[in-house]
XYZ file of C-alpha atoms in Angstrom:
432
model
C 0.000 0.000 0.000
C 1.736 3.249 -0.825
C 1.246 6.454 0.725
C -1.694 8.836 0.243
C -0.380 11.409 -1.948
C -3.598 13.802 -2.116
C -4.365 16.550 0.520
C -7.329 15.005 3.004
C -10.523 16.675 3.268
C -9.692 18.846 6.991
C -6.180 18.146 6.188
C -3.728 21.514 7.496
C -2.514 23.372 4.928
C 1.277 23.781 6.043
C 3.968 25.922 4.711
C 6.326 28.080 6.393
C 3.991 29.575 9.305
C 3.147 25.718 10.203
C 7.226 25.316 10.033
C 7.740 28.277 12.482
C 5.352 27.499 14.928
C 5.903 23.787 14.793
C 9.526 24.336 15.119
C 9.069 26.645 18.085
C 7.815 23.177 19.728
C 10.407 21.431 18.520
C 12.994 23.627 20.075
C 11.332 23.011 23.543
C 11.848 19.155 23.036
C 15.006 19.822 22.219
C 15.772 21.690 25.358
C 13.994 18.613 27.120
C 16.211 16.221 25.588
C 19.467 18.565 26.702
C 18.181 18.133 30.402
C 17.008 14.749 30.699
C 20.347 13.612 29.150
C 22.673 15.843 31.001
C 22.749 13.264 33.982
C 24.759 10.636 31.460
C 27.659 13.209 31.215
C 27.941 13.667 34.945
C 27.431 10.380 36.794
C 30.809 10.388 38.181
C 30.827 14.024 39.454
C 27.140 13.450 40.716
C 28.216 10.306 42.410
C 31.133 12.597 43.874
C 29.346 15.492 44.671
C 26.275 13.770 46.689
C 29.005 10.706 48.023
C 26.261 7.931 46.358
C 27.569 4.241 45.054
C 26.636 2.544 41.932
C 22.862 1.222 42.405
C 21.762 4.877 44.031
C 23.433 6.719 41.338
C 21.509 4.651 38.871
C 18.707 5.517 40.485
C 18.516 9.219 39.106
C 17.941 7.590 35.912
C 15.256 4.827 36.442
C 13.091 7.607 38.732
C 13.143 9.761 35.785
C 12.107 7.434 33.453
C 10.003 5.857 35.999
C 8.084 9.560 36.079
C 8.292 9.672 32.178
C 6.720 6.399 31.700
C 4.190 6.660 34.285
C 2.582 10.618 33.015
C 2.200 9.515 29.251
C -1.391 8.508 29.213
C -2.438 11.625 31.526
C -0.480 13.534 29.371
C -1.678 12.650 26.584
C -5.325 12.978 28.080
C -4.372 16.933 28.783
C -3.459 17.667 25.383
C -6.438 16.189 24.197
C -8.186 17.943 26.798
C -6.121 21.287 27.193
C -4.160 22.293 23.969
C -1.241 21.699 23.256
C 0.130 25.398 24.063
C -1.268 24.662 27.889
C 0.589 21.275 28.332
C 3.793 22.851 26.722
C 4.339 25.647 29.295
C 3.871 23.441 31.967
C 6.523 21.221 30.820
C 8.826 23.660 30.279
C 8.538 25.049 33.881
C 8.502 21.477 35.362
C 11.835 20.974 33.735
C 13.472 24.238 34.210
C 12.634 24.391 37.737
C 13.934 20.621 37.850
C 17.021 21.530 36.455
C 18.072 24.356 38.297
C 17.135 22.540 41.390
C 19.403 19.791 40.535
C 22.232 22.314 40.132
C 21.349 24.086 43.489
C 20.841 20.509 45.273
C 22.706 20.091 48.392
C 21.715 16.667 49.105
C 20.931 13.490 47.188
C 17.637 13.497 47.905
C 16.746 17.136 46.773
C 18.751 15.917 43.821
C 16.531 13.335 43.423
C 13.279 15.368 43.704
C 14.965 17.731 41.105
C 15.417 14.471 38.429
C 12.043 13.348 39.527
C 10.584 16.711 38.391
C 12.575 17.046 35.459
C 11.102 13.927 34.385
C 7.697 15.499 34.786
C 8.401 18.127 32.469
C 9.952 16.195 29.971
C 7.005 13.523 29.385
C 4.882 16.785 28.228
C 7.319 17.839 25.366
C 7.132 14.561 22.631
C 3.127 14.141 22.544
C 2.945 17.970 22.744
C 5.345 18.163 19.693
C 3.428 15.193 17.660
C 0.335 16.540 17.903
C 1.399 19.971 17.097
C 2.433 18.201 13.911
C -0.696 16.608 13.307
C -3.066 20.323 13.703
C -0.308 22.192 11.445
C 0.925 19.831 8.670
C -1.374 17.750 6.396
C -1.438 14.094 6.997
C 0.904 12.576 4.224
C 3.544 14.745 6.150
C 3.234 13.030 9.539
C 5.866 10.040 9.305
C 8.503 12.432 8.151
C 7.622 15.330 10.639
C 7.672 12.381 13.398
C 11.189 11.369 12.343
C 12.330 14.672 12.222
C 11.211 15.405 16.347
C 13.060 12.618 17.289
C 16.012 13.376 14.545
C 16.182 17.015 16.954
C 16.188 15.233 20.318
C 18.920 13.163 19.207
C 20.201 15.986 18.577
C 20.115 17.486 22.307
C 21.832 14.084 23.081
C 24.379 15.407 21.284
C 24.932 18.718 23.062
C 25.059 17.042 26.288
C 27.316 14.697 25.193
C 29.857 17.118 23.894
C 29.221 20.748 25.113
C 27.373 19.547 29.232
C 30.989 17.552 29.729
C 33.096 20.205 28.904
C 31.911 22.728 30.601
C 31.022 20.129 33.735
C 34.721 20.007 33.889
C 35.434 23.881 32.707
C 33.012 25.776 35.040
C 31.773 23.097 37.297
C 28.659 21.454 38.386
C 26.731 24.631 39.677
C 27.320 26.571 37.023
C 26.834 24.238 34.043
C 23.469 22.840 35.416
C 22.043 26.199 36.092
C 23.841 27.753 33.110
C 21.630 25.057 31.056
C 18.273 25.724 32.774
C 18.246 29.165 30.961
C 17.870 27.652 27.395
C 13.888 26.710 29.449
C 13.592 30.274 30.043
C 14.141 31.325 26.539
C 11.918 28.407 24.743
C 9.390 29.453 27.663
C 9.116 33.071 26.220
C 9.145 32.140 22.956
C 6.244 29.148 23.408
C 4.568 32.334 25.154
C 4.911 34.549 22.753
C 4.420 33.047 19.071
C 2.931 28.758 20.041
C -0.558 28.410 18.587
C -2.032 25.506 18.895
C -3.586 25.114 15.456
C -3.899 27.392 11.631
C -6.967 29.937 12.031
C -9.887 27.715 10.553
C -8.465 24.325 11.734
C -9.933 24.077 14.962
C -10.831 20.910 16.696
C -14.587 20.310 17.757
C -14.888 21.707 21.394
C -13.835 19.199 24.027
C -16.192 16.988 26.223
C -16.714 17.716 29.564
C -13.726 16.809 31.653
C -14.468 13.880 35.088
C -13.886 10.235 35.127
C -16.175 8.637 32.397
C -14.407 10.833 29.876
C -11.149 9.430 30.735
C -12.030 5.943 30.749
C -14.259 6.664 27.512
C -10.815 8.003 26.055
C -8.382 5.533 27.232
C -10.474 2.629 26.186
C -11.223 4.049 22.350
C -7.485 4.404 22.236
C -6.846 0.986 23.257
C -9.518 -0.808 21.219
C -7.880 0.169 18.529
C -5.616 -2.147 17.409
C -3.538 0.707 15.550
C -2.381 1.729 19.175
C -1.710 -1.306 20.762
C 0.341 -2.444 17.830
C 2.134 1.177 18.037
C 2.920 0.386 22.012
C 4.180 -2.732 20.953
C 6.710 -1.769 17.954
C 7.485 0.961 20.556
C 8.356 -1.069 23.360
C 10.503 -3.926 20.955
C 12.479 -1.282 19.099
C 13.719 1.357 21.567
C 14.801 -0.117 25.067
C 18.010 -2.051 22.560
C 19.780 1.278 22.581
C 18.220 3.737 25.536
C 19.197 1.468 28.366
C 22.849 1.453 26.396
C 23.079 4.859 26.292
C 21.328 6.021 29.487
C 23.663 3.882 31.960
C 25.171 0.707 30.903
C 27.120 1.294 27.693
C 29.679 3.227 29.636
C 30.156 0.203 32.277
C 30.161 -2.445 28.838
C 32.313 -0.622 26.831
C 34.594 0.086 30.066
C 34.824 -2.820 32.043
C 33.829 -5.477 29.581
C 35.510 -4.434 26.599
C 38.482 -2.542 28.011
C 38.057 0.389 25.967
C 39.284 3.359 27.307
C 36.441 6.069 28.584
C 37.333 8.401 25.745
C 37.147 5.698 23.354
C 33.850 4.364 25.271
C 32.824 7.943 25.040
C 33.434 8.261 21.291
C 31.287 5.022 20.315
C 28.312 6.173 22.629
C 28.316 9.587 20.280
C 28.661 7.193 17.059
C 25.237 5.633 18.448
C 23.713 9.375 18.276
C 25.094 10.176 15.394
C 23.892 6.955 13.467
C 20.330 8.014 15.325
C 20.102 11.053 13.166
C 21.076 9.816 9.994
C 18.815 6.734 9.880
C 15.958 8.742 11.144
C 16.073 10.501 8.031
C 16.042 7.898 5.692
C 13.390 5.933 7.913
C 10.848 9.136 7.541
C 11.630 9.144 3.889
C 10.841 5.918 3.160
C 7.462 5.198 5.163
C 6.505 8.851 4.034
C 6.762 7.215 0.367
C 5.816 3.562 0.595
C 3.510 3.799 3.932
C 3.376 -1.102 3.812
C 7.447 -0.188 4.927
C 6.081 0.265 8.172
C 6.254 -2.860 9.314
C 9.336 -4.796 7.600
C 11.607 -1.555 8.713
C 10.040 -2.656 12.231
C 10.924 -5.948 12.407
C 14.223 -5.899 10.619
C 15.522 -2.961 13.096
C 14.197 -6.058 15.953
C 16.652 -8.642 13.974
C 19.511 -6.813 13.135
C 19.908 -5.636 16.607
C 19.298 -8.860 18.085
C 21.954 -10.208 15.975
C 24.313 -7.609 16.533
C 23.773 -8.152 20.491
C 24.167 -11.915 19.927
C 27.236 -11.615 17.728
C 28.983 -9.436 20.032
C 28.168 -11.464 23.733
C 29.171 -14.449 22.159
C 32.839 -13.411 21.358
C 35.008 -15.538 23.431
C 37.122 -11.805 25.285
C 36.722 -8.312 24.142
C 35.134 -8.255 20.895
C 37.084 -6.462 17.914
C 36.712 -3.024 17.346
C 34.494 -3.237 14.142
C 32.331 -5.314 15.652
C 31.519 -2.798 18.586
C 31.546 -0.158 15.715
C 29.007 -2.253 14.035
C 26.918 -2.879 17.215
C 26.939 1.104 17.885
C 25.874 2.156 14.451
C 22.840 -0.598 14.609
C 21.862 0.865 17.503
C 21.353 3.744 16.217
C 18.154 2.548 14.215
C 16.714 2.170 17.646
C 15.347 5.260 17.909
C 13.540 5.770 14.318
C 12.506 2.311 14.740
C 10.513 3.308 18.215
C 9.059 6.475 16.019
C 6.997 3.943 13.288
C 5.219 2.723 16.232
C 3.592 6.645 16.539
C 2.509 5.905 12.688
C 0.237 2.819 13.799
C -1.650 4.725 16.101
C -1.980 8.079 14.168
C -4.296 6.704 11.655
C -5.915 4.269 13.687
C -7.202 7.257 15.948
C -9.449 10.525 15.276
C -7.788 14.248 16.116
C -9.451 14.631 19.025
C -7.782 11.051 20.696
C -4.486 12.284 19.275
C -2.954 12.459 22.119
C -3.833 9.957 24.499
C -2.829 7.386 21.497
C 0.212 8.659 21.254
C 0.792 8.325 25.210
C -0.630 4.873 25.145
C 2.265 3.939 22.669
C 5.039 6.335 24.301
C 4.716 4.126 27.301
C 5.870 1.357 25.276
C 9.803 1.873 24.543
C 10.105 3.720 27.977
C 8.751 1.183 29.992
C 11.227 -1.208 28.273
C 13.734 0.480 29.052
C 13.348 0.675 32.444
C 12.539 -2.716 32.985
C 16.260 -3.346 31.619
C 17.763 -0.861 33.622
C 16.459 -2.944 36.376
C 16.818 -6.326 35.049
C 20.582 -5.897 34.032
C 21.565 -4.339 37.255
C 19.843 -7.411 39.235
C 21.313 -9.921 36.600
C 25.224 -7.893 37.143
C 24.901 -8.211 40.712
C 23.563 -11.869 40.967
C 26.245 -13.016 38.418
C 29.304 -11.335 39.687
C 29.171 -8.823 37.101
C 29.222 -10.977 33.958
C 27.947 -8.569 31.283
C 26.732 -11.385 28.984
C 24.507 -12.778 31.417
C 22.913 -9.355 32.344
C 22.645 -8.233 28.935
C 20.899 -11.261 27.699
C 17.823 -10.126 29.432
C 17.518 -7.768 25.722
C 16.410 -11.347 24.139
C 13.703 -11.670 26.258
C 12.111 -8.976 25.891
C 12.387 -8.290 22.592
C 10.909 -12.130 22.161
C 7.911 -10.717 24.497
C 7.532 -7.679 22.015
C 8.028 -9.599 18.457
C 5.029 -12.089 19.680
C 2.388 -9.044 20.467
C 3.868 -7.464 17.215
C 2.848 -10.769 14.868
C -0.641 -11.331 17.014
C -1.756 -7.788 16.136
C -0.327 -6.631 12.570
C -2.991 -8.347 10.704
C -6.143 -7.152 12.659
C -4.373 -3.677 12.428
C -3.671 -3.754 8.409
C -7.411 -4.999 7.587
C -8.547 -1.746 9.741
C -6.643 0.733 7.908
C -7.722 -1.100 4.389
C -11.308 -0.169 5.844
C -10.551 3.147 6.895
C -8.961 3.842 3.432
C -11.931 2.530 1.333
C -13.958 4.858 3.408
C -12.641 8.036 3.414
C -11.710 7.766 -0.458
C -15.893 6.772 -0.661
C -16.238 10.072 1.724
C -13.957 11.978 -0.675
C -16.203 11.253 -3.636
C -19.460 12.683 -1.899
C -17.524 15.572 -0.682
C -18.582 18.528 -2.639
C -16.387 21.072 -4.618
């Protein structure tokens, strides 16, 4: 099935005040991605500065994305409910005010507080920014302006990575962390000043009256679907292979494992970003072109990675360096992989469930994630810290995810194919 290349009836017009305001999002997600990545630069000074050991440092990390994970769906439910201008702004104070607090933090618990809040912030950025998409750019444009949000929050990865470090260890902690929290002040004014939340003439159908029913009402169209669920699912199998690596323990791997060097170590973890970027470009190209890609760029991100995480835990000693090359740029599909799961549940949902959709799948990858965090620290501790043991727990659960993936791509296919046939019959009796 190849993409819709016709303007929808209600579709956005786009153009270059859709780009502006769109982008002004995007910049806030960007920020987002600066802060909630910051932390991976700075584990040893934080573990310095608050006098913490390995499993509290770690932690910082599954809190946040134990926040993240947990505010999707009600997130989601406010933007459907709210705007998305409304949800934005109180991300971007959530965050800011995390951050700073986290630089000012005398303790490890206010430190902690500070990540927990951060965290907060940061799950209302990425459904804010889809959905901003979706009321400003026509629908043929959505897996490309998908790819290209998570193409600029790779991009934040980057900054910490290379700009957060060096000044960590130019101007120290303070300074850095609460140098950084002003980049929120200045996507706060501008979100303020020029953020609208859809084109004059594109508004959405007033929203029902907020309570209980109307969240389980929402929640449970969402999920009926079988768009979403299959979204949560492609979500959850194709991120966690390269978030848990980056978030905590690809440093450790590449370190202790592999006896790289941390410089070295430090150099292949940027490789993973940098792969991120490019792939996500060709990934938004392709399903933006031949929309039945969906699926096969799914599963063969699933297998590749699997068999580069086989390949390189079954080297008898430290694997070569090509292979770990290898292993770093296939990890990089990760993240445009996790995005394909956002063009399931699109379709499969009207404008006004948008959002909560789009939190239903979000939860997917993150709670993956987590889940290793968790399971590979357990699995290093109980084994003596044998890395292949503890990183084998990515098999399971990308078996786990493959399975729900297989179960629900056909019920979700013969949807769309009856979604298509109607809105092209719609189309006809639409008048000039």
């Amino acid at each position: 099935m190849s993409a819709i290349s016709v303007t929808l009836p209600g579709d956005p017009p786009g153009g270059r005040r859709a780009a502006w305001v769109w982008g002004i999002g995007v910049a806030v997600y960007f920020v987002a991605v600066i802060f909630r990545t910051s932390l991976g630069v700075a584990g040893l000074d934080a573990a310095d500065r608050f006098d913490v050991n390995a499993s509290a440092l770690s932690t910082f990390s599954i809190l946040q994305l134990l926040v993240y994970a947990g505010m999707q769906i009600p997130v989601g439910l406010m933007v459907d409910r709210l705007g998305t201008k409304k949800v934005l702004t109180i991300g971007v104070v959530l965050f800011t005010i995390g951050q700073l607090g986290f630089a000012l933090s005398p303790t490890y618990g206010a430190a902690l507080a500070s990540r927990a809040l951060l965290g907060c912030g940061d799950a209302m950025t990425f459904i804010s920014v889809l959905r901003l998409g979706t009321r400003w750019f026509p629908a043929r444009r959505a897996p490309m302006i998908g790819q290209f949000a998570g193409l600029i929050g790779m991009a934040g990865n980057l900054v910490s990575t290379i700009f957060i470090s060096r000044t960590l260890h130019g101007l120290g902690w303070t300074t850095t962390f609460a140098g950084s929290a002003l980049a929120g002040v200045v996507v706060l004014v501008l979100l303020l000043l020029f953020l609208k939340d859809h084109p004059e003439g594109y508004e959405p159908p007033p929203a029902e009256h907020a309570g209980a029913a109307y969240v389980r009402r929402q929640i449970a169209a969402s999920w009926r679907e079988p768009g979403t669920r299959l979204g949560l699912w492609v979500h959850f199998t194709t991120q966690f292979p390269a978030m848990f690596f980056l978030l905590l323990w690809g440093m450790p791997f590449l370190v202790e494992a592999q006896g790289l060097s941390r410089a070295v170590a430090g150099e292949l973890l940027t490789l993973v970003v940098l792969s991120n970027m490019a792939i996500g470009l060709v990934y938004g190209q392709i399903i933006a072109r031949h929309h039945a890609a969906r699926l096969p760029l799914a599963l063969g991100t699933v297998g590749t990675t699997a068999l580069a995480w086989a390949t390189t835990l079954a080297y008898p000693g430290h694997a070569p360096m090509g292979l770990l090359i290898a292993l770093c740029a296939i990890l990089g599909a990760c993240g445009p992989a996790s995005m394909i799961g956002f063009d399931f549940a699109r379709p499969a949902n009207p404008p006004e469930r948008q959002g909560t959709a789009s939190g239903i799948v979000n939860m997917g990858g993150f709670t993956a994630s987590m889940t290793t965090l968790l399971a590979v620290g357990v699995l290093l501790d109980a084994s003596g810290d044998n890395y292949r043991i503890a990183f084998s727990s990515v098999f399971v659960l990308e078996a786990v995810g493959i399975t729900q993936i297989l179960r629900l791509r056909a019920r979700t296919v013969r949807r769309e194919r009856e979604r298509l046939v109607a809105s092209r019959v719609e189309a006809v009796h639409v008048p000039a």
